[in-house]
Amino acid sequence: MLIQLQYLRAIAALLVVYFHTILQLPKLYSSPALEMPVVGETGVDLFFVTSGFVMWFTTAGKQTSLREFYKRRIERIVPLYWLFTLLAAAIAFLLPSYLKSTTFDLPHLLASLFFVPWMNPADLTGAMIAPVVIPGWTLNYEMYFYIIFGGLLFAPKSLRPALLTIVLFAMFVAANAFVPESVLGRFYGNSIVFEFLAGVLIAKLYLAKRLAPQGIAITLAVLSFCLLLVGEELKWEGSRFLVAGLPAAIVIYCLVSIDFTRLREWRFLHYLGDASYSLYITHVFVLTGTRILFSKVTIEWAGNEFLFIVACLVNSIVFAILIYQFFELPIARRFKERRQSRVLISEKRPIPAGTKGDSA
């Protein structure tokens, strides 16, 4: 993985944490005095483009079986997500007053566990298509992309981008043409799906060494990142891909064009990039806990809105690091050890009769 994309993963996750933190303010303070920009949701768009890049980058030069590809994706995503989905469902069932964005509903829980888009029963307006763990809606898109991308691994590498484009576009058109008002139509008919394709095309350019000059790349990366946040603050309307996906794609293309090997490594940001999945999945629990803590404390500092924001960010980072270190990493190591043991077993050969060590 390119180190700049690890940095970007950390920044994208922090943007999402900040966005949800600002949304917590009116839940804690009836009339927040602190006017903070409500931005950060587009961290998701950076994740999607990065995901497309990584999938092409890690499979382009390898022979990967369909089974192995899906198995590794499941191992990467499912354990942590299922853990916190079941935790959220348990809290919603036993302590419903603590989770205002989730109510216990068995069909919704099952759909969440198996990455099926489903209307969130807590939203009485019927507008929110989201799983039990609200940020998990992005994982439904990730799994959708993985299913399509993995299914195309049988095709020659030169044809995969074209086939991926055709399948994504066909599904997008079908969703909007035949079932536009249904949950599946609204979900898969969102242009956000093309952000994965943008990441794939950027990876192809990177591997072909068709990159932007360093000076232009740095300038465009900064301008596009600012445009991403400005568009979010001004609530620009239009296709999600054009409004957020395209600036995110430019940011990532420019970043991979920059030679980061000459720069000093930002170790903490690199580490946080490794832990970004834990940060993304767990932060909503930490924000809720921090809000409850601040609401229970009666001393003066609990009324400081800026301190609340800082506490949310710091607590989210610390908790994510703990989950990454003591759950996500051990699980990943366990899966790796099992793969290696299977390889060793498959490589063993029976010793021919009569060789040294045989008993007569």
CSV table of C-alpha atoms in Angstrom, one decimal:
chain,number,residue,atom,x,y,z
A,1,MET,CA,0.0,0.0,0.0
A,2,LEU,CA,1.3,3.5,-0.9
A,3,ILE,CA,2.1,5.4,2.2
A,4,GLN,CA,0.2,8.5,1.0
A,5,LEU,CA,-3.0,6.4,0.7
A,6,GLN,CA,-2.5,5.3,4.3
A,7,TYR,CA,-2.3,9.0,5.3
A,8,LEU,CA,-5.4,9.7,3.3
A,9,ARG,CA,-7.3,6.9,4.9
A,10,ALA,CA,-6.5,8.4,8.3
A,11,ILE,CA,-7.6,11.9,7.2
A,12,ALA,CA,-10.8,10.5,5.5
A,13,ALA,CA,-11.7,8.6,8.7
A,14,LEU,CA,-11.1,11.7,10.8
A,15,LEU,CA,-13.2,13.8,8.5
A,16,VAL,CA,-16.1,11.4,9.0
A,17,VAL,CA,-15.6,11.4,12.8
A,18,TYR,CA,-15.6,15.3,12.8
A,19,PHE,CA,-18.8,15.3,10.7
A,20,HIS,CA,-20.6,13.1,13.1
A,21,THR,CA,-19.2,15.0,16.1
A,22,ILE,CA,-20.7,18.3,14.9
A,23,LEU,CA,-24.0,16.5,14.4
A,24,GLN,CA,-23.8,15.6,18.1
A,25,LEU,CA,-23.7,19.2,19.3
A,26,PRO,CA,-27.4,20.0,19.1
A,27,LYS,CA,-28.2,16.7,20.8
A,28,LEU,CA,-26.2,17.9,23.8
A,29,TYR,CA,-26.6,21.6,23.7
A,30,SER,CA,-30.1,23.0,22.9
A,31,SER,CA,-28.7,26.1,21.2
A,32,PRO,CA,-25.0,25.5,20.3
A,33,ALA,CA,-23.1,28.8,20.4
A,34,LEU,CA,-20.1,27.4,18.5
A,35,GLU,CA,-20.6,27.7,14.7
A,36,MET,CA,-18.4,25.0,13.2
A,37,PRO,CA,-18.5,24.0,9.5
A,38,VAL,CA,-20.6,20.9,9.0
A,39,VAL,CA,-18.2,19.1,6.7
A,40,GLY,CA,-16.4,15.7,6.6
A,41,GLU,CA,-19.1,13.4,5.1
A,42,THR,CA,-17.1,13.4,1.9
A,43,GLY,CA,-14.4,11.4,3.6
A,44,VAL,CA,-16.5,8.5,2.4
A,45,ASP,CA,-15.9,9.5,-1.2
A,46,LEU,CA,-12.2,9.5,-0.6
A,47,PHE,CA,-12.6,6.0,0.9
A,48,PHE,CA,-14.5,4.7,-2.2
A,49,VAL,CA,-12.0,6.0,-4.7
A,50,THR,CA,-9.1,4.6,-2.6
A,51,SER,CA,-10.9,1.2,-2.4
A,52,GLY,CA,-11.1,1.0,-6.2
A,53,PHE,CA,-7.4,1.9,-6.5
A,54,VAL,CA,-6.4,-0.7,-3.9
A,55,MET,CA,-8.4,-3.5,-5.5
A,56,TRP,CA,-6.8,-2.9,-8.9
A,57,PHE,CA,-3.3,-2.3,-7.5
A,58,THR,CA,-3.3,-5.5,-5.4
A,59,THR,CA,-4.7,-7.8,-8.1
A,60,ALA,CA,-3.4,-6.5,-11.4
A,61,GLY,CA,-0.2,-8.5,-11.3
A,62,LYS,CA,-1.4,-11.6,-9.5
A,63,GLN,CA,-3.4,-14.7,-10.3
A,64,THR,CA,-6.1,-14.5,-7.6
A,65,SER,CA,-8.9,-17.1,-7.5
A,66,LEU,CA,-12.4,-16.0,-7.0
A,67,ARG,CA,-12.7,-17.9,-3.8
A,68,GLU,CA,-9.5,-16.4,-2.4
A,69,PHE,CA,-10.5,-12.9,-3.3
A,70,TYR,CA,-13.9,-13.1,-1.6
A,71,LYS,CA,-12.5,-14.9,1.4
A,72,ARG,CA,-9.9,-12.2,2.0
A,73,ARG,CA,-12.5,-9.4,1.7
A,74,ILE,CA,-14.8,-11.2,4.1
A,75,GLU,CA,-11.9,-11.7,6.6
A,76,ARG,CA,-11.1,-8.0,6.4
A,77,ILE,CA,-14.5,-6.6,6.8
A,78,VAL,CA,-16.9,-9.0,8.6
A,79,PRO,CA,-15.4,-9.8,12.1
A,80,LEU,CA,-15.2,-6.2,13.3
A,81,TYR,CA,-18.4,-5.1,11.6
A,82,TRP,CA,-20.4,-8.1,12.9
A,83,LEU,CA,-19.1,-7.5,16.4
A,84,PHE,CA,-20.3,-3.9,16.6
A,85,THR,CA,-23.5,-4.6,14.7
A,86,LEU,CA,-24.5,-7.2,17.3
A,87,LEU,CA,-23.4,-4.9,20.0
A,88,ALA,CA,-25.5,-2.1,18.7
A,89,ALA,CA,-28.5,-4.4,18.3
A,90,ALA,CA,-28.1,-5.6,21.9
A,91,ILE,CA,-28.0,-2.0,23.1
A,92,ALA,CA,-31.1,-1.1,21.0
A,93,PHE,CA,-32.9,-4.1,22.5
A,94,LEU,CA,-31.8,-3.7,26.1
A,95,LEU,CA,-31.2,0.0,26.4
A,96,PRO,CA,-33.3,1.6,23.6
A,97,SER,CA,-33.1,5.1,25.1
A,98,TYR,CA,-29.3,5.3,24.5
A,99,LEU,CA,-29.5,4.9,20.7
A,100,LYS,CA,-31.8,7.3,19.0
A,101,SER,CA,-30.7,6.4,15.5
A,102,THR,CA,-31.3,2.6,15.9
A,103,THR,CA,-34.2,0.5,17.0
A,104,PHE,CA,-34.1,-3.3,17.4
A,105,ASP,CA,-35.7,-5.0,14.4
A,106,LEU,CA,-34.8,-8.6,13.4
A,107,PRO,CA,-35.2,-8.3,9.6
A,108,HIS,CA,-33.1,-5.1,9.7
A,109,LEU,CA,-30.5,-6.8,11.8
A,110,LEU,CA,-30.2,-9.7,9.4
A,111,ALA,CA,-30.0,-7.4,6.4
A,112,SER,CA,-27.3,-5.4,8.2
A,113,LEU,CA,-25.2,-8.5,8.9
A,114,PHE,CA,-25.4,-9.6,5.2
A,115,PHE,CA,-24.9,-6.2,3.6
A,116,VAL,CA,-28.4,-5.9,2.2
A,117,PRO,CA,-29.6,-2.3,1.8
A,118,TRP,CA,-32.6,-1.9,4.2
A,119,MET,CA,-34.7,1.0,5.4
A,120,ASN,CA,-33.6,2.0,8.9
A,121,PRO,CA,-36.7,1.5,11.1
A,122,ALA,CA,-35.7,4.3,13.4
A,123,ASP,CA,-36.3,6.8,10.6
A,124,LEU,CA,-40.1,7.3,10.5
A,125,THR,CA,-39.8,9.4,7.4
A,126,GLY,CA,-38.6,6.4,5.4
A,127,ALA,CA,-35.6,8.3,3.9
A,128,MET,CA,-32.6,6.6,5.6
A,129,ILE,CA,-31.3,3.5,4.0
A,130,ALA,CA,-28.8,2.4,6.6
A,131,PRO,CA,-27.8,-0.7,8.6
A,132,VAL,CA,-27.8,-1.0,12.4
A,133,VAL,CA,-24.4,0.7,12.6
A,134,ILE,CA,-25.2,3.7,10.5
A,135,PRO,CA,-21.8,4.3,8.9
A,136,GLY,CA,-22.1,0.7,7.7
A,137,TRP,CA,-24.1,1.9,4.7
A,138,THR,CA,-20.7,2.4,3.0
A,139,LEU,CA,-19.9,-1.3,3.5
A,140,ASN,CA,-23.0,-2.3,1.6
A,141,TYR,CA,-21.5,-0.4,-1.4
A,142,GLU,CA,-18.0,-1.9,-0.7
A,143,MET,CA,-19.4,-5.4,-0.8
A,144,TYR,CA,-21.4,-4.6,-3.9
A,145,PHE,CA,-18.2,-3.5,-5.6
A,146,TYR,CA,-16.3,-6.5,-4.4
A,147,ILE,CA,-18.9,-8.9,-5.8
A,148,ILE,CA,-18.7,-7.3,-9.2
A,149,PHE,CA,-14.9,-6.8,-9.2
A,150,GLY,CA,-14.2,-10.3,-8.0
A,151,GLY,CA,-16.5,-11.8,-10.6
A,152,LEU,CA,-14.5,-10.2,-13.3
A,153,LEU,CA,-11.1,-11.7,-12.2
A,154,PHE,CA,-11.7,-14.5,-14.7
A,155,ALA,CA,-11.5,-12.1,-17.6
A,156,PRO,CA,-8.2,-10.9,-19.2
A,157,LYS,CA,-6.7,-8.0,-17.3
A,158,SER,CA,-7.0,-5.7,-20.3
A,159,LEU,CA,-10.8,-6.2,-20.5
A,160,ARG,CA,-11.6,-5.9,-16.8
A,161,PRO,CA,-11.9,-2.1,-16.6
A,162,ALA,CA,-14.3,-2.0,-19.6
A,163,LEU,CA,-16.3,-4.9,-18.2
A,164,LEU,CA,-16.5,-3.2,-14.8
A,165,THR,CA,-17.7,0.0,-16.5
A,166,ILE,CA,-20.4,-1.9,-18.4
A,167,VAL,CA,-21.7,-3.8,-15.4
A,168,LEU,CA,-21.7,-0.8,-13.1
A,169,PHE,CA,-23.4,1.4,-15.7
A,170,ALA,CA,-25.9,-1.3,-16.6
A,171,MET,CA,-26.9,-1.8,-12.9
A,172,PHE,CA,-27.1,2.0,-12.4
A,173,VAL,CA,-29.4,2.4,-15.4
A,174,ALA,CA,-31.5,-0.6,-14.5
A,175,ALA,CA,-32.0,0.7,-10.9
A,176,ASN,CA,-33.1,4.1,-12.1
A,177,ALA,CA,-35.2,2.9,-15.0
A,178,PHE,CA,-37.1,0.0,-13.4
A,179,VAL,CA,-37.2,0.4,-9.6
A,180,PRO,CA,-36.3,4.0,-8.9
A,181,GLU,CA,-38.5,4.4,-5.8
A,182,SER,CA,-37.6,1.1,-4.2
A,183,VAL,CA,-34.8,0.7,-1.6
A,184,LEU,CA,-32.6,-1.2,-4.0
A,185,GLY,CA,-33.3,1.3,-6.8
A,186,ARG,CA,-32.4,4.3,-4.6
A,187,PHE,CA,-29.3,2.6,-3.2
A,188,TYR,CA,-27.7,1.1,-6.3
A,189,GLY,CA,-29.0,3.9,-8.5
A,190,ASN,CA,-26.7,6.4,-6.8
A,191,SER,CA,-23.8,7.7,-8.9
A,192,ILE,CA,-21.5,7.2,-5.9
A,193,VAL,CA,-20.9,3.7,-7.3
A,194,PHE,CA,-18.7,5.2,-10.1
A,195,GLU,CA,-16.2,6.4,-7.5
A,196,PHE,CA,-14.9,2.8,-7.3
A,197,LEU,CA,-14.4,2.8,-11.1
A,198,ALA,CA,-12.5,6.1,-10.8
A,199,GLY,CA,-10.1,4.5,-8.3
A,200,VAL,CA,-9.5,1.5,-10.7
A,201,LEU,CA,-8.7,3.9,-13.6
A,202,ILE,CA,-6.3,5.9,-11.4
A,203,ALA,CA,-4.5,2.7,-10.4
A,204,LYS,CA,-4.1,1.8,-14.1
A,205,LEU,CA,-2.6,5.2,-14.7
A,206,TYR,CA,-0.3,4.8,-11.7
A,207,LEU,CA,1.0,1.4,-12.8
A,208,ALA,CA,1.5,2.7,-16.4
A,209,LYS,CA,3.5,5.6,-14.8
A,210,ARG,CA,1.2,8.1,-16.4
A,211,LEU,CA,1.3,10.6,-13.6
A,212,ALA,CA,1.0,14.4,-13.1
A,213,PRO,CA,4.2,16.5,-12.7
A,214,GLN,CA,5.0,17.0,-9.0
A,215,GLY,CA,4.3,20.7,-8.8
A,216,ILE,CA,1.0,20.5,-10.6
A,217,ALA,CA,0.1,17.4,-8.5
A,218,ILE,CA,0.7,19.2,-5.2
A,219,THR,CA,-1.3,22.3,-6.3
A,220,LEU,CA,-4.2,20.3,-7.7
A,221,ALA,CA,-4.4,18.0,-4.7
A,222,VAL,CA,-4.7,21.0,-2.3
A,223,LEU,CA,-7.3,22.8,-4.5
A,224,SER,CA,-9.4,19.7,-5.1
A,225,PHE,CA,-9.4,18.8,-1.4
A,226,CYS,CA,-10.6,22.4,-0.6
A,227,LEU,CA,-13.2,22.1,-3.3
A,228,LEU,CA,-14.4,18.9,-1.8
A,229,LEU,CA,-15.0,20.5,1.6
A,230,VAL,CA,-16.4,23.8,0.1
A,231,GLY,CA,-18.9,21.9,-2.0
A,232,GLU,CA,-20.0,20.1,1.1
A,233,GLU,CA,-20.3,23.3,3.2
A,234,LEU,CA,-22.3,25.0,0.4
A,235,LYS,CA,-24.4,21.9,-0.1
A,236,TRP,CA,-23.9,21.8,-3.9
A,237,GLU,CA,-26.7,19.8,-5.5
A,238,GLY,CA,-26.2,17.3,-8.3
A,239,SER,CA,-24.7,13.9,-9.0
A,240,ARG,CA,-22.8,12.7,-6.0
A,241,PHE,CA,-20.0,11.5,-8.4
A,242,LEU,CA,-19.6,15.0,-9.9
A,243,VAL,CA,-20.0,17.0,-6.7
A,244,ALA,CA,-17.8,14.8,-4.5
A,245,GLY,CA,-16.5,11.8,-6.4
A,246,LEU,CA,-14.6,13.7,-9.1
A,247,PRO,CA,-12.8,16.1,-6.6
A,248,ALA,CA,-11.9,13.0,-4.5
A,249,ALA,CA,-10.6,11.2,-7.6
A,250,ILE,CA,-8.4,14.2,-8.5
A,251,VAL,CA,-7.0,14.3,-4.9
A,252,ILE,CA,-6.0,10.7,-5.1
A,253,TYR,CA,-4.6,10.8,-8.6
A,254,CYS,CA,-2.5,13.8,-7.5
A,255,LEU,CA,-1.3,12.1,-4.3
A,256,VAL,CA,-0.2,9.0,-6.0
A,257,SER,CA,1.7,11.2,-8.5
A,258,ILE,CA,3.8,12.7,-5.7
A,259,ASP,CA,6.9,10.9,-4.6
A,260,PHE,CA,6.5,10.5,-0.9
A,261,THR,CA,9.6,8.3,-0.5
A,262,ARG,CA,11.6,11.6,-0.3
A,263,LEU,CA,9.6,12.9,2.6
A,264,ARG,CA,9.9,12.0,6.3
A,265,GLU,CA,7.3,9.5,7.3
A,266,TRP,CA,4.5,10.7,9.5
A,267,ARG,CA,4.4,7.6,11.7
A,268,PHE,CA,1.3,8.3,13.7
A,269,LEU,CA,-0.7,9.2,10.6
A,270,HIS,CA,0.5,6.1,9.0
A,271,TYR,CA,-0.5,4.0,12.0
A,272,LEU,CA,-3.9,5.7,12.1
A,273,GLY,CA,-4.3,4.9,8.5
A,274,ASP,CA,-3.8,1.2,9.4
A,275,ALA,CA,-6.4,1.6,12.1
A,276,SER,CA,-8.8,3.7,10.0
A,277,TYR,CA,-11.4,0.8,9.6
A,278,SER,CA,-11.6,0.4,13.4
A,279,LEU,CA,-11.9,4.2,13.7
A,280,TYR,CA,-14.7,4.3,11.1
A,281,ILE,CA,-16.8,1.5,12.6
A,282,THR,CA,-16.4,2.3,16.2
A,283,HIS,CA,-16.5,6.1,16.4
A,284,VAL,CA,-20.3,6.4,16.5
A,285,PHE,CA,-20.3,4.4,19.8
A,286,VAL,CA,-17.6,6.6,21.2
A,287,LEU,CA,-19.4,9.8,20.2
A,288,THR,CA,-22.6,8.5,21.9
A,289,GLY,CA,-20.7,7.6,25.0
A,290,THR,CA,-18.9,10.9,25.1
A,291,ARG,CA,-22.2,12.8,24.7
A,292,ILE,CA,-23.8,10.8,27.5
A,293,LEU,CA,-20.8,11.5,29.8
A,294,PHE,CA,-20.9,15.2,29.1
A,295,SER,CA,-24.7,15.3,29.8
A,296,LYS,CA,-24.3,13.6,33.2
A,297,VAL,CA,-21.4,15.8,34.4
A,298,THR,CA,-22.5,18.9,36.2
A,299,ILE,CA,-19.2,20.8,36.5
A,300,GLU,CA,-18.6,23.9,34.4
A,301,TRP,CA,-16.2,22.5,31.8
A,302,ALA,CA,-18.8,20.1,30.5
A,303,GLY,CA,-20.6,23.1,29.0
A,304,ASN,CA,-17.6,23.9,26.8
A,305,GLU,CA,-18.6,23.0,23.2
A,306,PHE,CA,-15.0,23.1,21.9
A,307,LEU,CA,-13.8,20.8,24.6
A,308,PHE,CA,-16.6,18.4,23.7
A,309,ILE,CA,-15.5,18.3,20.1
A,310,VAL,CA,-11.9,17.7,21.1
A,311,ALA,CA,-13.0,15.0,23.6
A,312,CYS,CA,-15.0,13.3,20.8
A,313,LEU,CA,-12.0,13.2,18.4
A,314,VAL,CA,-9.5,12.1,21.0
A,315,ASN,CA,-11.7,9.5,22.5
A,316,SER,CA,-12.6,8.1,19.1
A,317,ILE,CA,-8.9,7.8,18.1
A,318,VAL,CA,-7.8,6.2,21.4
A,319,PHE,CA,-10.7,3.7,21.3
A,320,ALA,CA,-10.0,2.8,17.6
A,321,ILE,CA,-6.4,2.2,18.4
A,322,LEU,CA,-7.3,-0.2,21.2
A,323,ILE,CA,-9.7,-2.1,19.0
A,324,TYR,CA,-7.2,-2.2,16.2
A,325,GLN,CA,-4.4,-3.4,18.4
A,326,PHE,CA,-6.3,-5.9,20.5
A,327,PHE,CA,-9.1,-7.2,18.1
A,328,GLU,CA,-8.5,-6.3,14.5
A,329,LEU,CA,-4.8,-7.1,14.3
A,330,PRO,CA,-5.0,-10.4,16.2
A,331,ILE,CA,-7.9,-11.6,14.0
A,332,ALA,CA,-5.9,-10.6,10.9
A,333,ARG,CA,-2.8,-12.5,12.2
A,334,ARG,CA,-4.9,-15.6,12.9
A,335,PHE,CA,-6.3,-15.6,9.4
A,336,LYS,CA,-2.8,-15.2,8.0
A,337,GLU,CA,-1.5,-18.1,10.1
A,338,ARG,CA,-4.3,-20.3,8.9
A,339,ARG,CA,-3.5,-19.5,5.2
A,340,GLN,CA,0.2,-20.1,5.8
A,341,SER,CA,-0.5,-23.4,7.5
A,342,ARG,CA,-2.7,-24.6,4.6
A,343,VAL,CA,0.1,-23.7,2.1
A,344,LEU,CA,2.6,-25.7,4.1
A,345,ILE,CA,0.3,-28.7,4.3
A,346,SER,CA,-0.4,-28.5,0.5
A,347,GLU,CA,3.3,-28.3,-0.3
A,348,LYS,CA,4.2,-31.5,1.7
A,349,ARG,CA,4.9,-34.5,-0.5
A,350,PRO,CA,4.9,-38.2,0.5
A,351,ILE,CA,8.3,-39.7,1.0
A,352,PRO,CA,9.0,-42.5,-1.5
A,353,ALA,CA,9.4,-46.0,-0.1
A,354,GLY,CA,12.9,-47.1,0.6
A,355,THR,CA,14.3,-43.6,1.3
A,356,LYS,CA,16.1,-42.8,4.5
A,357,GLY,CA,13.8,-42.8,7.5
A,358,ASP,CA,11.5,-45.5,6.1
A,359,SER,CA,11.0,-48.6,8.3
A,360,ALA,CA,11.5,-51.9,6.4
